[in-house]
Short mmCIF file of C-alpha atoms in Angstrom, two decimals:
data_model
loop_
_atom_site.label_atom_id
_atom_site.label_comp_id
_atom_site.label_asym_id
_atom_site.label_seq_id
_atom_site.Cartn_x
_atom_site.Cartn_y
_atom_site.Cartn_z
CA SER A 1 1.15 19.08 -14.07
CA LEU A 2 4.29 17.17 -13.18
CA ILE A 3 4.08 14.03 -11.06
CA ASP A 4 7.32 13.03 -9.36
CA ALA A 5 7.36 9.23 -9.08
CA SER A 6 11.13 8.97 -9.50
CA ASN A 7 11.57 7.43 -6.04
CA ILE A 8 8.58 5.06 -6.23
CA LYS A 9 9.85 1.46 -6.29
CA SER A 10 7.71 -0.47 -3.78
CA THR A 11 4.87 -2.70 -4.95
CA GLY A 12 2.23 -0.59 -3.20
CA GLY A 13 3.59 2.66 -4.60
CA ILE A 14 3.66 1.30 -8.14
CA VAL A 15 0.10 -0.08 -7.83
CA HIS A 16 -1.09 3.36 -6.69
CA LEU A 17 0.69 5.19 -9.54
CA ASN A 18 -0.58 2.74 -12.15
CA SER A 19 -4.15 2.83 -10.88
CA ILE A 20 -4.58 6.61 -10.68
CA LEU A 21 -3.14 7.03 -14.19
CA LYS A 22 -5.21 4.18 -15.63
CA SER A 23 -8.40 5.60 -14.08
CA TYR A 24 -7.73 9.24 -14.98
CA LYS A 25 -10.47 10.88 -17.05
CA LYS A 26 -8.87 13.39 -19.37
CA ASN A 27 -9.21 17.09 -18.82
CA LYS A 28 -8.30 18.60 -22.21
CA SER A 29 -6.74 21.66 -20.62
CA VAL A 30 -4.37 19.58 -18.47
CA GLN A 31 -1.17 17.94 -19.68
CA ILE A 32 0.52 15.48 -17.31
CA GLU A 33 4.14 14.36 -17.27
CA VAL A 34 5.58 11.75 -14.93
CA LEU A 35 9.15 11.49 -13.63
CA VAL A 36 9.64 7.76 -13.25
CA ASN A 37 12.28 5.05 -12.78
CA LYS A 38 12.42 2.03 -15.07
CA LYS A 39 11.31 -0.49 -12.43
CA ALA A 40 8.08 1.41 -11.85
CA PHE A 41 7.52 2.09 -15.55
CA ASN A 42 7.97 -1.56 -16.50
CA ASN A 43 5.14 -2.46 -14.10
CA LEU A 44 2.71 0.13 -15.46
CA GLU A 45 -0.13 -1.01 -17.71
CA VAL A 46 0.45 1.84 -20.16
CA LYS A 47 -1.41 0.11 -23.01
CA LYS A 48 -4.59 0.13 -20.90
CA TYR A 49 -4.48 3.88 -20.24
CA THR A 50 -7.24 5.89 -21.92
CA ASN A 51 -5.02 8.98 -21.89
CA LYS A 52 -1.47 9.62 -23.04
CA PHE A 53 1.09 10.64 -20.43
CA LYS A 54 4.64 11.72 -21.08
CA PHE A 55 7.12 9.71 -19.02
CA ILE A 56 10.50 11.25 -18.19
CA PHE A 57 13.50 9.02 -17.39
CA ASN A 58 16.92 9.87 -16.00
CA LYS A 59 19.92 7.78 -14.88
CA ALA A 60 19.76 9.49 -11.49
CA PHE A 61 16.35 7.87 -10.85
CA GLU A 62 17.85 4.37 -11.19
CA ILE A 63 20.57 4.54 -8.51
CA ASN A 64 19.23 5.60 -5.10
CA PHE A 65 17.35 8.35 -3.30
CA LEU A 66 20.53 10.44 -2.89
CA THR A 67 21.10 10.72 -6.63
CA ILE A 68 17.42 11.58 -7.06
CA PHE A 69 17.72 14.38 -4.48
CA ILE A 70 20.86 15.72 -6.18
CA TRP A 71 19.02 15.77 -9.52
CA GLN A 72 16.10 17.60 -7.90
CA ILE A 73 18.38 20.22 -6.33
CA LEU A 74 20.22 20.87 -9.58
CA PHE A 75 17.52 20.51 -12.22
CA LEU A 76 13.92 20.17 -10.98
CA ASP A 77 12.92 23.82 -10.57
CA LYS A 78 14.60 24.73 -13.86
CA TYR A 79 12.67 21.95 -15.59
CA LEU A 80 9.39 23.17 -14.08
CA VAL A 81 9.94 26.76 -15.25
CA LYS A 82 11.25 25.81 -18.68
CA ASN A 83 8.19 23.67 -19.43
CA ASN A 84 5.63 26.04 -17.87
CA PHE A 85 4.24 23.59 -15.33
CA THR A 86 1.49 24.86 -13.04
CA HIS A 87 1.42 22.00 -10.50
CA LEU A 88 3.93 19.61 -8.94
CA VAL A 89 3.05 16.41 -7.06
CA SER A 90 5.44 14.34 -4.94
CA LEU A 91 4.33 10.73 -4.57
CA SER A 92 7.26 9.85 -2.28
CA GLY A 93 6.26 12.44 0.32
CA TYR A 94 9.36 14.62 0.07
CA ILE A 95 10.95 16.74 -2.63
CA PHE A 96 13.68 19.38 -3.12
CA SER A 97 11.88 22.25 -4.80
CA SER A 98 10.82 25.83 -4.23
CA PHE A 99 7.84 25.48 -6.59
CA GLN A 100 4.81 27.05 -4.88
CA ASN A 101 1.99 24.88 -6.22
CA THR A 102 3.30 21.60 -4.82
CA VAL A 103 1.21 18.76 -3.38
CA ILE A 104 2.70 16.15 -1.05
CA LEU A 105 1.22 12.65 -0.98
CA SER A 106 1.48 11.17 2.52
CA GLN A 107 1.27 7.38 2.24
CA ASN A 108 4.16 6.01 4.31
CA ALA A 109 3.37 5.35 7.98
CA LEU A 110 6.65 3.62 8.83
CA PRO A 111 8.65 6.74 9.79
CA PHE A 112 5.93 7.67 12.31
CA VAL A 113 5.55 4.38 14.19
CA LYS A 114 8.01 2.49 16.39
CA ILE A 115 9.08 -0.90 15.07
CA LYS A 116 11.24 -2.96 17.42
CA ASN A 117 14.32 -4.82 16.16
CA SER A 118 14.78 -2.56 13.14
CA LYS A 119 18.30 -2.49 11.73
CA LEU A 120 20.35 0.61 12.52
CA THR A 121 20.56 1.65 8.87
CA GLU A 122 16.79 1.27 8.49
CA SER A 123 16.14 3.29 11.66
CA ILE A 124 18.39 6.10 10.42
CA LYS A 125 16.66 6.13 7.04
CA LEU A 126 13.21 6.28 8.65
CA TYR A 127 14.34 9.09 10.97
CA PHE A 128 15.39 11.30 8.07
CA GLN A 129 12.31 10.36 6.04
CA LYS A 130 10.12 11.55 8.90
CA LYS A 131 12.02 14.83 9.32
CA PHE A 132 12.01 15.61 5.62
CA HIS A 133 8.36 14.60 5.14
CA ILE A 134 7.27 16.94 7.95
CA TYR A 135 9.50 19.69 6.51
CA CYS A 136 7.86 19.35 3.07
CA ILE A 137 4.33 19.29 4.51
CA LYS A 138 5.01 22.45 6.54
CA LYS A 139 6.60 24.14 3.54
CA PHE A 140 3.98 23.39 0.88
CA ARG A 141 0.86 22.89 3.10
CA ASN A 142 -1.00 20.94 0.41
CA VAL A 143 -1.31 17.30 1.48
CA ILE A 144 -3.17 14.21 0.31
CA PHE A 145 -3.41 11.50 2.99
CA VAL A 146 -4.29 7.91 2.15
CA SER A 147 -6.22 7.37 5.40
CA LYS A 148 -7.44 9.05 8.59
CA PHE A 149 -4.80 7.03 10.43
CA GLN A 150 -2.04 8.46 8.23
CA LYS A 151 -3.28 12.01 8.79
CA LYS A 152 -3.50 11.44 12.55
CA ILE A 153 0.08 10.20 13.00
CA VAL A 154 1.69 12.70 10.60
CA LEU A 155 -0.07 15.83 11.88
CA LYS A 156 0.15 14.87 15.55
CA GLY A 157 0.92 18.04 17.53
CA PHE A 158 0.13 20.37 14.62
CA ASN A 159 -2.80 22.71 14.10
CA LYS A 160 -4.53 20.84 11.28
CA ASN A 161 -6.27 24.01 10.08
CA GLN A 162 -2.98 25.42 8.81
CA PHE A 163 -2.88 22.75 6.09
CA ARG A 164 -5.00 22.24 3.00
CA SER A 165 -5.55 18.49 3.03
CA LYS A 166 -7.78 15.68 1.80
CA ILE A 167 -8.07 11.99 2.56
CA VAL A 168 -8.05 9.97 -0.66
CA TYR A 169 -8.38 6.23 -0.10
CA HIS A 170 -6.87 3.72 -2.50
CA GLY A 171 -9.19 1.72 -4.72
CA ILE A 172 -9.51 -2.02 -5.32
CA ASP A 173 -8.78 -3.88 -8.54
CA GLU A 174 -12.05 -4.16 -10.46
CA ASN A 175 -11.10 -7.64 -11.72
CA ILE A 176 -11.59 -9.16 -8.26
CA SER A 177 -14.96 -10.87 -7.86
CA TYR A 178 -16.78 -12.23 -4.82
CA GLN A 179 -16.61 -15.99 -4.30
CA LYS A 180 -18.99 -17.57 -1.79
CA ASN A 181 -17.19 -19.85 0.68
CA LYS A 182 -18.26 -23.42 0.09
CA LYS A 183 -15.73 -25.59 1.89
CA LYS A 184 -13.96 -26.02 5.19
CA ILE A 185 -11.09 -23.59 5.75
CA SER A 186 -7.66 -25.19 5.35
CA ASN A 187 -5.69 -23.02 2.89
CA PHE A 188 -4.73 -19.52 4.01
CA LEU A 189 -3.55 -16.77 1.67
CA TYR A 190 -0.96 -14.16 2.60
CA VAL A 191 -0.01 -11.31 0.22
CA SER A 192 2.78 -8.83 0.94
CA GLN A 193 6.39 -7.97 0.22
CA LYS A 194 9.18 -9.23 2.46
CA ASN A 195 9.81 -6.79 5.31
CA ASN A 196 10.52 -6.79 9.05
CA TYR A 197 7.35 -4.89 10.04
CA LYS A 198 5.20 -7.42 8.16
CA ASN A 199 5.74 -9.90 11.03
CA GLN A 200 6.34 -12.79 8.63
CA GLU A 201 8.76 -14.79 10.78
CA LEU A 202 6.19 -15.09 13.57
CA LEU A 203 3.52 -16.11 11.05
CA PHE A 204 5.79 -18.86 9.72
CA ASP A 205 6.48 -20.08 13.28
CA ILE A 206 2.76 -20.46 13.89
CA PHE A 207 2.15 -22.52 10.76
CA ARG A 208 5.19 -24.68 11.57
CA LEU A 209 3.54 -25.25 14.96
CA PHE A 210 0.35 -26.40 13.20
CA GLU A 211 2.52 -28.84 11.26
CA GLU A 212 4.13 -30.18 14.45
CA LYS A 213 0.68 -30.75 15.94
CA SER A 214 -0.58 -32.43 12.74
CA ILE A 215 -3.16 -29.67 12.20
CA LYS A 216 -3.76 -29.54 8.46
CA LEU A 217 -3.63 -25.83 7.80
CA LYS A 218 -1.52 -24.45 4.96
CA LEU A 219 -0.10 -20.99 4.33
CA ASN A 220 0.37 -19.73 0.77
CA CYS A 221 2.48 -16.58 0.45
CA TYR A 222 2.79 -14.21 -2.50
CA GLY A 223 4.81 -11.00 -2.72
CA GLU A 224 7.98 -9.23 -3.73
CA ASN A 225 11.05 -11.13 -2.43
CA ILE A 226 8.82 -13.36 -0.26
CA SER A 227 10.25 -16.47 -1.95
CA SER A 228 13.74 -15.56 -0.67
CA PHE A 229 12.89 -16.89 2.80
CA ASN A 230 14.72 -20.16 3.49
CA LEU A 231 11.93 -22.35 4.85
CA LYS A 232 11.56 -26.07 5.33
CA SER A 233 7.90 -26.74 5.87
CA LYS A 234 5.25 -28.72 4.07
CA ASN A 235 2.61 -26.35 5.44
CA ILE A 236 4.11 -23.17 3.96
CA LYS A 237 4.46 -22.42 0.25
CA LEU A 238 6.29 -19.33 -1.01
CA HIS A 239 5.38 -17.96 -4.43
CA LYS A 240 6.72 -15.16 -6.60
CA ILE A 241 4.64 -12.01 -6.94
CA TYR A 242 1.75 -12.49 -9.37
CA LYS A 243 0.83 -10.31 -12.32
CA SER A 244 -2.15 -8.00 -11.83
CA LYS A 245 -4.13 -9.81 -14.52
CA ASN A 246 -4.04 -12.96 -12.35
CA ILE A 247 -5.24 -11.31 -9.15
CA ASN A 248 -8.74 -12.79 -9.17
CA LYS A 249 -7.36 -16.25 -9.91
CA ILE A 250 -5.03 -16.05 -6.90
CA TYR A 251 -7.63 -14.85 -4.39
CA SER A 252 -10.22 -17.39 -5.56
CA LYS A 253 -7.86 -20.34 -4.98
CA TYR A 254 -7.82 -20.09 -1.19
CA ASP A 255 -10.21 -20.34 1.78
CA ALA A 256 -9.16 -17.49 4.09
CA PHE A 257 -6.80 -14.52 4.33
CA ILE A 258 -4.32 -13.65 7.07
CA PHE A 259 -2.51 -10.33 7.64
CA PRO A 260 -0.27 -10.14 10.75
CA SER A 261 1.51 -6.81 10.15
CA LEU A 262 2.76 -4.78 13.10
CA THR A 263 1.75 -1.66 11.19
CA GLU A 264 0.61 -0.69 7.69
CA SER A 265 0.38 2.54 5.74
CA PHE A 266 -2.83 1.29 4.12
CA GLY A 267 -3.10 -2.47 3.64
CA LEU A 268 -4.58 -2.92 0.17
CA PRO A 269 -4.47 -6.76 0.26
CA LEU A 270 -6.92 -6.61 3.19
CA LEU A 271 -9.49 -4.92 0.95
CA GLU A 272 -8.72 -7.23 -1.97
CA ALA A 273 -9.39 -10.22 0.27
CA ALA A 274 -12.63 -8.64 1.51
CA LYS A 275 -13.82 -8.03 -2.05
CA SER A 276 -12.98 -11.61 -3.05
CA GLY A 277 -15.10 -13.04 -0.23
CA LEU A 278 -12.32 -14.49 1.89
CA PRO A 279 -12.87 -14.45 5.67
CA ILE A 280 -10.09 -12.43 7.28
CA CYS A 281 -7.85 -12.98 10.28
CA ALA A 282 -5.73 -9.86 10.88
CA SER A 283 -3.81 -7.66 13.31
CA ASN A 284 -5.89 -5.41 15.55
CA ILE A 285 -4.07 -2.31 14.26
CA GLU A 286 -5.84 1.01 13.76
CA ILE A 287 -5.67 1.20 9.97
CA PHE A 288 -7.37 -2.18 9.47
CA LYS A 289 -10.24 -1.14 11.76
CA GLU A 290 -10.59 2.06 9.74
CA LEU A 291 -10.81 0.28 6.40
CA LEU A 292 -13.26 -2.45 7.44
CA ASN A 293 -15.74 -3.01 10.27
CA LYS A 294 -13.85 -4.77 13.07
CA LYS A 295 -16.97 -6.83 13.86
CA ASN A 296 -16.45 -8.67 10.58
CA LEU A 297 -12.77 -9.44 11.14
CA ILE A 298 -11.10 -11.99 13.40
CA LEU A 299 -8.54 -9.71 15.06
CA PHE A 300 -5.46 -10.65 17.06
CA ASN A 301 -2.55 -9.04 18.86
CA PRO A 302 0.26 -9.26 16.24
CA LYS A 303 2.91 -9.44 18.97
CA ASN A 304 1.28 -12.39 20.74
CA LYS A 305 2.03 -15.75 19.14
CA ASN A 306 -0.53 -17.61 21.26
CA ASP A 307 -3.28 -15.12 20.41
CA ILE A 308 -2.61 -15.42 16.67
CA TYR A 309 -2.63 -19.22 16.96
CA LYS A 310 -5.97 -19.24 18.80
CA LYS A 311 -7.62 -16.71 16.46
CA ILE A 312 -6.66 -18.73 13.38
CA LEU A 313 -8.33 -21.78 14.92
CA LEU A 314 -11.34 -19.64 15.86
CA LEU A 315 -11.75 -18.62 12.22
CA VAL A 316 -11.28 -22.18 11.00
CA ASN A 317 -14.06 -23.40 13.30
CA LEU A 318 -16.65 -20.77 12.39
CA ASP A 319 -19.80 -22.23 10.85
CA LYS A 320 -20.55 -21.50 7.17
CA LYS A 321 -23.52 -19.28 8.01
CA LYS A 322 -21.35 -16.98 10.14
CA ILE A 323 -18.60 -16.91 7.51
CA ASN A 324 -21.03 -15.97 4.74
CA LEU A 325 -22.52 -13.25 6.95
CA ILE A 326 -19.18 -11.55 7.71
CA THR A 327 -17.82 -11.91 4.16
CA LYS A 328 -20.94 -10.31 2.65
CA SER A 329 -20.68 -7.47 5.17
CA ASN A 330 -17.02 -6.97 4.23
CA LEU A 331 -17.96 -6.96 0.55
CA ARG A 332 -20.45 -4.13 1.15
CA ASP A 333 -17.75 -2.15 2.95
CA THR A 334 -15.42 -2.43 -0.05
CA LEU A 335 -17.85 -0.66 -2.38
CA LYS A 336 -16.54 2.77 -1.31
CA TYR A 337 -13.00 1.93 -2.43
CA SER A 338 -12.81 2.71 -6.14
CA TRP A 339 -9.78 3.65 -8.23
CA ASN A 340 -12.02 5.84 -10.39
CA LYS A 341 -13.03 7.84 -7.34
CA SER A 342 -9.50 7.82 -5.98
CA SER A 343 -8.06 9.15 -9.25
CA ARG A 344 -10.80 11.79 -9.58
CA ASP A 345 -10.34 13.05 -6.01
CA PHE A 346 -6.55 12.98 -6.37
CA PHE A 347 -6.43 15.16 -9.47
CA ASP A 348 -9.30 17.43 -8.38
CA PHE A 349 -7.38 18.30 -5.22
CA ILE A 350 -4.20 19.07 -7.20
CA LEU A 351 -5.84 21.20 -9.87
CA LYS A 352 -7.78 23.35 -7.39
CA ILE A 353 -4.66 24.89 -5.84
#
């Protein structure tokens, strides 16, 4: 089998690739090669893998998606035939190939939802991503979706029976452990990369407002490029992205978790926070209510500054008994999210074509 991860460069995409490879239980009759760029490869925990994978590099993978597409058009099918591959998997959701046994992973919701105030170049990119993703799904008809929400928005208007598909949820890092809340909530954790749809500017405005009103609530942010924001606030601290080995240390340092995204393809930090025992204040978007029981989340309208402000204070003022009740319920809900199961379901679906 050949896994095409040449265009995978986002934090979430790399976490997914690393986790399914690390959790893969070897089938002796199956050999797996991975097309990968150096950024992704350098973030893989290859030494922790129980199986050996062959990683294929090319200069075209390091430039941009256009050079990757050109490489695919010129060389991919020839490479597949020459090396007698039986299965091809696209982790980016689109690929230039005529190879019959191809599986498309659908894990990017952004092209299928409307985000206001997007830059023209970003809007154009998302438009073509949507068109090409749909084209590939219709062509190959073998699709893995990361959630029911993703399947719903991608296959809207299609007869779902014409596709062979499976929902394979992401897992949660096994190093995260539950910490019982013992103190009053004052330090919030936020984990995500810098991006317009993440709604970070509004979140910062709200915590600056707390500062103006002398309300002692602090926001601690971690993520790719998040430290590039130019902020002047004693209430907001921006940190560089942490290494995976430190994930439990990061989540255990804080009192609550906040996630104000306008949309998400999955929202893995939400589940990580739930597993760690942090009470959660989050957007009332569909994917979050699919992953966890909405009764155990403090939900807000991510477009309404006043609603977010009030819901944060609502969470802060919850009594310890209520907090422990909802965090334990969230912990139980996270038990179904396992990278071992995710990896097993992922490869089982591919190999049964």
